[in-house]
Short mmCIF file of C-alpha atoms and ligand atoms in Angstrom, two decimals:
data_model
loop_
_atom_site.label_atom_id
_atom_site.label_comp_id
_atom_site.label_asym_id
_atom_site.label_seq_id
_atom_site.Cartn_x
_atom_site.Cartn_y
_atom_site.Cartn_z
CA UNK W 231 76.51 -25.43 20.45
CA UNK W 232 77.74 -28.87 21.42
CA UNK W 233 79.73 -27.68 24.42
CA UNK W 234 77.66 -24.70 25.58
CA UNK W 235 76.36 -26.50 28.65
CA UNK W 236 79.58 -28.37 29.21
CA UNK W 237 81.68 -25.21 29.26
CA UNK W 238 79.36 -23.48 31.68
CA UNK W 239 79.52 -26.49 33.98
CA UNK W 240 83.25 -26.91 33.75
CA UNK W 241 84.31 -24.08 36.09
CA UNK W 242 82.10 -25.54 38.77
CA UNK W 243 83.29 -29.04 37.91
CA UNK W 244 86.95 -28.18 38.30
CA UNK W 245 86.27 -27.47 41.96
CA UNK W 246 84.55 -30.76 42.69
CA UNK W 247 86.59 -33.13 40.53
CA UNK W 248 89.02 -35.40 42.37
CA UNK W 249 91.31 -38.28 41.49
CA UNK W 250 89.15 -41.40 41.88
CA UNK W 251 92.11 -43.24 43.41
CA UNK W 252 93.74 -40.80 45.85
CA UNK W 253 91.00 -38.17 46.28
CA UNK W 254 93.36 -35.28 45.41
CA UNK W 255 92.41 -32.30 43.23
CA UNK W 256 92.97 -32.42 39.47
CA UNK W 257 94.59 -29.97 37.11
CA UNK W 258 93.49 -29.44 33.53
CA UNK W 259 95.78 -31.02 30.98
CA UNK W 260 94.90 -30.66 27.33
CA UNK W 261 91.37 -31.92 26.83
CA UNK W 262 91.35 -33.83 30.11
CA UNK W 263 92.65 -33.73 33.68
CA UNK W 264 95.61 -35.01 35.68
CA UNK W 265 95.91 -35.84 39.38
CA UNK W 266 98.12 -33.36 41.22
CA UNK W 267 99.40 -36.17 43.45
CA UNK W 268 99.67 -39.48 41.57
CA UNK W 269 99.83 -37.91 38.06
CA UNK W 270 97.15 -40.29 36.75
CA UNK W 271 95.62 -38.90 33.59
CA UNK W 272 91.90 -38.70 32.84
CA UNK W 273 91.43 -37.94 29.16
CA UNK W 274 88.31 -36.55 27.55
CA UNK W 275 87.46 -38.74 24.57
CA UNK W 276 84.36 -38.22 22.41
CA UNK W 277 83.03 -35.57 24.84
CA UNK W 278 83.36 -37.91 27.85
CA UNK W 279 85.85 -37.65 30.72
CA UNK W 280 87.27 -41.12 31.39
CA UNK W 281 87.93 -42.33 34.93
CA UNK W 282 87.96 -46.02 34.00
CA UNK W 283 89.94 -47.75 31.28
CA UNK W 284 87.34 -50.42 30.47
CA UNK W 285 83.63 -51.07 31.13
CA UNK W 286 84.38 -54.21 33.19
CA UNK W 287 81.17 -56.30 33.51
CA UNK W 288 78.97 -53.52 32.03
CA UNK W 289 79.99 -54.03 28.38
CA UNK W 290 76.55 -55.36 27.41
CA UNK W 291 74.98 -52.09 28.55
CA UNK W 292 77.35 -50.17 26.29
CA UNK W 293 76.13 -52.17 23.31
CA UNK W 294 72.49 -51.96 24.38
CA UNK W 295 72.45 -48.17 24.73
CA UNK W 296 74.33 -47.68 21.46
CA UNK W 297 71.75 -49.87 19.71
CA UNK W 298 68.71 -48.33 21.44
CA UNK W 299 70.13 -44.82 21.76
CA UNK W 300 66.84 -42.94 21.53
CA UNK W 301 64.10 -45.51 22.11
CA UNK W 302 63.27 -44.23 25.61
CA UNK W 303 64.25 -40.60 25.08
CA UNK W 304 61.33 -38.22 25.58
CA UNK W 305 62.69 -35.80 22.98
CA UNK W 306 61.57 -38.27 20.32
CA UNK W 307 57.92 -37.86 21.20
CA UNK W 308 56.34 -39.29 24.35
CA UNK W 309 56.77 -38.67 28.06
CA UNK W 310 57.72 -42.17 29.12
CA UNK W 311 60.90 -41.19 30.95
CA UNK W 312 59.31 -38.11 32.53
CA UNK W 313 56.59 -40.28 34.04
CA UNK W 314 59.02 -43.03 35.06
CA UNK W 315 61.30 -40.47 36.73
CA UNK W 316 58.44 -39.05 38.83
CA UNK W 317 57.07 -42.47 39.79
CA UNK W 318 60.41 -44.04 40.66
CA UNK W 319 61.97 -41.14 42.58
CA UNK W 320 59.08 -38.96 43.78
CA UNK W 321 61.14 -35.95 42.61
CA UNK W 322 59.19 -32.97 41.23
CA UNK W 323 60.41 -30.33 38.72
CA UNK W 324 60.53 -27.51 41.31
CA UNK W 325 63.06 -29.51 43.39
CA UNK W 326 65.59 -29.59 40.57
CA UNK W 327 65.62 -26.09 39.17
CA UNK W 328 69.14 -24.59 39.41
CA UNK W 329 70.50 -27.61 41.31
CA UNK W 330 73.69 -29.57 40.67
CA UNK W 331 72.71 -33.22 40.26
CA UNK W 332 74.56 -36.52 39.97
CA UNK W 333 72.91 -39.19 37.78
CA UNK W 334 74.56 -42.48 38.80
CA UNK W 335 74.48 -44.94 35.89
CA UNK W 336 73.01 -42.47 33.38
CA UNK W 337 72.88 -44.98 30.50
CA UNK W 338 71.96 -43.15 27.30
CA UNK W 339 70.76 -40.18 29.35
CA UNK W 340 66.97 -40.44 29.39
CA UNK W 341 66.62 -39.33 33.03
CA UNK W 342 69.32 -36.66 32.68
CA UNK W 343 67.21 -35.39 29.78
CA UNK W 344 64.26 -35.02 32.16
CA UNK W 345 66.37 -33.42 34.93
CA UNK W 346 67.99 -30.88 32.59
CA UNK W 347 64.59 -30.09 31.08
CA UNK W 348 63.44 -29.33 34.62
CA UNK W 349 66.30 -26.85 35.01
CA UNK W 350 69.04 -28.90 36.71
CA UNK W 351 72.73 -29.02 35.83
CA UNK W 352 73.56 -32.71 35.60
CA UNK W 353 76.72 -34.79 35.82
CA UNK W 354 76.00 -38.26 34.43
CA UNK W 355 78.38 -41.11 35.19
CA UNK W 356 78.29 -44.60 33.76
CA UNK W 357 80.69 -47.52 33.81
CA UNK W 358 79.97 -48.40 30.18
CA UNK W 359 80.36 -46.46 26.96
CA UNK W 360 76.64 -45.68 27.22
CA UNK W 361 77.83 -42.32 28.58
CA UNK W 362 79.08 -41.49 25.04
CA UNK W 363 75.50 -41.88 23.83
CA UNK W 364 74.27 -39.69 26.69
CA UNK W 365 76.83 -37.02 25.76
CA UNK W 366 75.56 -37.08 22.16
CA UNK W 367 71.88 -37.14 23.11
CA UNK W 368 72.27 -34.22 25.50
CA UNK W 369 74.90 -32.16 23.71
CA UNK W 370 72.76 -29.03 23.90
CA UNK W 371 71.94 -29.38 27.62
CA UNK W 372 73.63 -28.46 30.90
CA UNK W 373 75.03 -31.97 31.06
CA UNK W 374 78.48 -33.49 31.43
CA UNK W 375 79.12 -37.20 30.88
CA UNK W 376 81.86 -39.17 32.62
CA UNK W 377 82.82 -42.81 32.35
CA UNK W 378 83.28 -43.77 35.99
CA UNK W 379 82.55 -46.53 38.47
CA UNK W 380 80.11 -45.93 41.34
CA UNK W 381 82.65 -47.64 43.63
CA UNK W 382 85.35 -45.06 42.75
CA UNK W 383 83.68 -41.77 42.02
CA UNK W 384 85.86 -38.80 41.03
CA UNK W 385 84.24 -36.13 43.22
CA UNK W 386 84.91 -34.19 46.39
CA UNK W 387 82.63 -34.92 49.34
CA UNK W 388 79.51 -32.77 49.62
CA UNK W 389 79.46 -31.79 45.94
CA UNK W 390 75.85 -32.38 44.86
CA UNK W 391 72.44 -31.00 45.84
CA UNK W 392 70.75 -34.20 44.76
CA UNK W 393 71.84 -37.66 43.67
CA UNK W 394 69.63 -40.20 41.93
CA UNK W 395 70.28 -43.65 40.56
CA UNK W 396 67.54 -45.42 38.65
CA UNK W 397 67.83 -49.10 37.76
CA UNK W 398 71.58 -49.25 38.28
CA UNK W 399 72.80 -50.29 41.73
CA UNK W 400 71.20 -53.76 41.45
CA UNK W 401 73.43 -54.33 38.41
CA UNK W 402 76.63 -54.00 40.47
CA UNK W 403 78.30 -56.91 42.28
CA UNK W 404 77.24 -55.43 45.67
CA UNK W 405 74.12 -53.23 45.64
CA UNK W 406 74.31 -52.25 49.33
CA UNK W 407 77.97 -51.27 49.10
CA UNK W 408 77.30 -49.30 45.91
CA UNK W 409 74.47 -47.39 47.61
CA UNK W 410 76.56 -46.62 50.68
CA UNK W 411 79.27 -44.94 48.62
CA UNK W 412 76.82 -42.20 47.60
CA UNK W 413 75.66 -40.12 50.62
CA UNK W 414 79.16 -38.72 51.20
CA UNK W 415 78.84 -36.79 47.90
CA UNK W 416 75.63 -35.05 49.02
CA UNK W 417 75.70 -31.53 50.34
CA UNK W 418 74.17 -31.17 53.82
CA UNK W 419 70.37 -31.32 53.51
CA UNK W 420 70.79 -32.85 50.02
CA UNK W 421 68.42 -35.50 48.67
CA UNK W 422 69.18 -38.99 47.41
CA UNK W 423 66.72 -41.18 45.49
CA UNK W 424 67.23 -44.69 44.18
CA UNK W 425 65.10 -47.18 42.32
CA UNK W 426 65.82 -50.92 42.41
CA UNK W 427 64.21 -54.13 41.22
CA UNK W 428 61.62 -55.42 43.66
CA UNK W 429 62.20 -58.65 45.56
CA UNK W 430 58.53 -59.00 46.55
CA UNK W 431 57.28 -61.23 43.77
CA UNK W 432 58.69 -64.30 42.10
CA UNK W 433 57.67 -64.08 38.44
CA UNK W 434 61.34 -63.73 37.51
CA UNK W 435 62.48 -67.07 39.01
CA UNK W 436 62.82 -68.78 35.62
CA UNK W 437 64.61 -65.79 34.10
CA UNK W 438 67.18 -65.90 36.92
CA UNK W 439 68.03 -69.41 35.77
CA UNK W 440 68.14 -68.49 32.06
CA UNK W 441 70.33 -65.44 32.81
CA UNK W 442 73.13 -67.70 34.04
CA UNK W 443 73.52 -68.58 30.33
CA UNK W 444 72.23 -65.47 28.55
CA UNK W 445 74.56 -63.00 30.27
CA UNK W 446 77.48 -64.81 28.63
CA UNK W 447 76.04 -64.44 25.11
CA UNK W 448 77.06 -61.40 23.11
CA UNK W 449 74.34 -58.74 23.30
CA UNK W 450 74.30 -58.50 19.52
CA UNK W 451 73.39 -62.22 19.21
CA UNK W 452 70.96 -62.05 22.11
CA UNK W 453 69.25 -59.06 20.52
CA UNK W 454 68.92 -61.00 17.25
CA UNK W 455 67.31 -63.94 19.08
CA UNK W 456 64.91 -61.67 20.96
CA UNK W 457 63.84 -59.91 17.77
CA UNK W 458 62.33 -63.27 16.77
CA UNK W 459 61.34 -64.80 20.11
CA UNK W 460 59.77 -61.76 21.78
CA UNK W 461 57.22 -60.93 19.04
CA UNK W 462 56.36 -64.65 18.83
CA UNK W 463 55.67 -64.84 22.59
CA UNK W 464 53.82 -61.52 22.48
CA UNK W 465 51.38 -62.66 19.78
CA UNK W 466 51.03 -66.08 21.42
CA UNK W 467 50.05 -64.24 24.62
CA UNK W 468 47.55 -62.02 22.74
CA UNK W 469 46.10 -65.06 21.00
CA UNK W 470 45.77 -67.20 24.13
CA UNK W 471 43.99 -64.41 25.97
CA UNK W 472 41.15 -64.51 23.46
CA UNK W 473 40.49 -68.20 24.22
CA UNK W 474 37.59 -68.56 26.69
CA UNK W 475 38.26 -70.08 30.13
CA UNK W 476 41.67 -71.76 29.79
CA UNK W 477 43.24 -69.00 27.66
CA UNK W 478 44.25 -66.52 30.36
CA UNK W 479 45.67 -69.06 32.84
CA UNK W 480 47.59 -70.64 29.98
CA UNK W 481 48.97 -67.27 28.92
CA UNK W 482 50.02 -66.71 32.56
CA UNK W 483 51.87 -70.03 32.65
CA UNK W 484 53.68 -69.31 29.36
CA UNK W 485 54.72 -65.88 30.67
CA UNK W 486 55.88 -67.39 33.97
CA UNK W 487 58.07 -69.98 32.24
CA UNK W 488 59.30 -67.67 29.46
CA UNK W 489 59.32 -64.18 31.01
CA UNK W 490 59.78 -61.51 28.33
CA UNK W 491 58.47 -57.97 28.12
CA UNK W 492 54.87 -57.82 26.86
CA UNK W 493 54.73 -54.06 26.46
CA UNK W 494 52.64 -52.85 23.52
CA UNK W 495 55.53 -50.91 21.90
CA UNK W 496 57.52 -53.40 19.74
CA UNK W 497 60.94 -51.70 20.12
CA UNK W 498 60.53 -51.30 23.90
CA UNK W 499 59.61 -54.98 24.21
CA UNK W 500 62.92 -56.03 22.71
CA UNK W 501 64.94 -53.43 24.65
CA UNK W 502 63.34 -54.35 27.99
CA UNK W 503 63.88 -58.05 27.40
CA UNK W 504 67.52 -57.54 26.40
CA UNK W 505 68.02 -55.31 29.45
CA UNK W 506 66.59 -58.11 31.60
CA UNK W 507 68.64 -61.01 30.25
CA UNK W 508 72.04 -59.54 29.35
CA UNK W 509 73.42 -58.15 32.65
CA UNK W 510 75.88 -60.21 34.64
CA UNK W 511 74.57 -58.91 37.96
CA UNK W 512 70.91 -58.37 38.81
CA UNK W 513 69.78 -58.37 42.44
CA UNK W 514 66.30 -57.73 43.85
CA UNK W 515 65.49 -55.93 47.08
CA UNK W 516 62.84 -55.15 49.70
CA UNK W 517 61.88 -51.92 51.45
CA UNK W 518 63.00 -53.38 54.78
CA UNK W 519 66.52 -53.87 53.39
CA UNK W 520 66.76 -50.53 51.64
CA UNK W 521 65.35 -48.55 54.56
CA UNK W 522 68.03 -50.11 56.76
CA UNK W 523 70.73 -48.98 54.29
CA UNK W 524 69.38 -45.42 54.28
CA UNK W 525 69.10 -45.31 58.07
CA UNK W 526 72.56 -46.75 58.62
CA UNK W 527 73.96 -43.86 56.55
CA UNK W 528 72.13 -41.41 58.82
CA UNK W 529 69.64 -40.39 56.10
CA UNK W 530 66.25 -39.12 57.25
CA UNK W 531 62.77 -38.20 55.94
CA UNK W 532 62.55 -41.48 54.03
CA UNK W 533 59.69 -41.87 51.57
CA UNK W 534 58.80 -44.44 48.94
CA UNK W 535 58.16 -43.77 45.26
CA UNK W 536 54.89 -44.61 43.49
CA UNK W 537 56.61 -47.52 41.77
CA UNK W 538 58.17 -50.37 43.76
CA UNK W 539 61.06 -50.16 44.71
CA UNK W 540 61.85 -46.46 44.90
CA UNK W 541 63.17 -44.89 48.10
CA UNK W 542 64.35 -41.36 48.74
CA UNK W 543 65.86 -39.68 51.79
CA UNK W 544 67.64 -36.56 52.98
CA UNK W 545 71.05 -36.02 54.48
CA UNK W 546 70.60 -34.12 57.74
CA UNK W 547 72.34 -30.75 57.73
CA UNK W 548 74.25 -31.73 60.89
CA UNK W 549 75.68 -34.94 59.44
CA UNK W 550 79.36 -34.59 58.59
CA UNK W 551 81.00 -36.14 55.57
CA UNK W 552 83.27 -38.19 57.80
CA UNK W 553 80.21 -39.92 59.20
CA UNK W 554 78.68 -40.79 55.85
CA UNK W 555 81.91 -41.59 54.01
CA UNK W 556 82.49 -45.12 52.88
CA UNK W 557 80.35 -47.18 55.16
CA UNK W 558 77.41 -46.85 57.43
CA UNK W 559 77.56 -44.90 60.64
CA UNK W 560 76.68 -46.61 63.88
CA UNK W 561 73.33 -45.73 65.34
CA UNK W 562 75.21 -44.66 68.49
CA UNK W 563 77.15 -42.07 66.50
CA UNK W 564 73.92 -40.63 65.14
CA UNK W 565 72.55 -40.47 68.67
CA UNK W 566 75.66 -38.67 69.89
CA UNK W 567 75.47 -36.00 67.20
CA UNK W 568 71.72 -35.57 67.68
CA UNK W 569 72.28 -34.91 71.37
CA UNK W 570 75.19 -32.54 70.84
C1 LIG X 1302 69.62 -50.72 33.18
S1 LIG X 1302 70.80 -49.48 32.82
C2 LIG X 1302 69.95 -48.04 33.45
C3 LIG X 1302 70.41 -46.76 32.78
C4 LIG X 1302 69.58 -45.52 33.15
N1 LIG X 1302 69.65 -45.22 34.56
C5 LIG X 1302 68.15 -45.74 32.70
O1 LIG X 1302 67.32 -46.08 33.55
O2 LIG X 1302 67.89 -45.60 31.52
C6 LIG X 1302 72.05 -49.74 34.06
C7 LIG X 1302 73.26 -48.85 33.85
O3 LIG X 1302 74.12 -48.97 35.00
C8 LIG X 1302 75.44 -48.88 34.56
N2 LIG X 1302 76.32 -49.45 35.60
C9 LIG X 1302 76.41 -50.73 36.00
N3 LIG X 1302 77.36 -50.86 36.96
C10 LIG X 1302 77.87 -49.62 37.17
C11 LIG X 1302 78.90 -49.11 38.03
N4 LIG X 1302 79.60 -49.90 38.85
N5 LIG X 1302 79.17 -47.78 37.99
C12 LIG X 1302 78.47 -46.97 37.13
N6 LIG X 1302 77.51 -47.41 36.30
C13 LIG X 1302 77.21 -48.71 36.30
C14 LIG X 1302 75.43 -49.67 33.26
O4 LIG X 1302 76.52 -49.41 32.43
C15 LIG X 1302 74.09 -49.25 32.66
O5 LIG X 1302 74.20 -48.17 31.75
#
């Protein structure tokens, strides 16, 4: 049961897996794989193929997704992730059926859960041990989890029909660079969709200052603090809003100075607030910026999601991997190919 999906995916995976250092094919070795060139080994531990030795700066996410393993998972009741997936990517179920998908930064697997439910076969990668939680949560799905870094992905070029990354790239040290690594792994005419934090408003200014301290605190301690502080601020907000005239502006000021999640669901409030304050890196972006990134990779048919800041685009069928690999292609090169 546990490996039904994983076994079915593995024949296909063998073909697209590459050494994340030298790009050479891998051979199976025991439970894992080994590079045919540099002999680096990539073990499978707790149902996850490992292409990194440590989570680097993403350790807090590992703790967070172990602690809140099912809070946002639709299989436990609601359709929160289903709705978020549609709004942030603009992807519809009929686009995914039978497709091979890469979920970049899968976390505990809530969006892979949606994609597999819609009929996709999904490879989920994450830098942190959150991918172990995803592997457990989706053990009965067509899903394979890998611990890997977006900057060193273990795949052959042109492997996936669709790539999405939701709420991840802005948590890397260089969001633009992270995005530009991805189009090379798309098949011609494949789709890529990303969702990033918006840089259009400034309610988070104070939290950017607090995060300089909070990201250094262990997530366990931070979570303990938020379990007290967040409900207190939530009920203060509710209370202030009932006060005539000055109540609402006052509530706004408190929220501006102490930004925490004010969602109605108590567990989500804590999770969202922890997710906001614990990461080391957290950048915000504009459509102008992100459209430029997409265009410089030669992607076309750009559209925005219903929720800021989601952008999706398509790799033209004439665009070669060489042109999209690594960095952006020059607009002149695109022109040349278009005219050819
Ligand atoms: C806010 S969580 C989002 C998880 C999931 N996409 C979701 O929306 O539920 C960000 C995730 O990005 C992962 N991440 C951060 N940097 C990464 C990198 N360089 N490569 C792969 N994953 C990374 C973290 O480990 C974390 O699980």
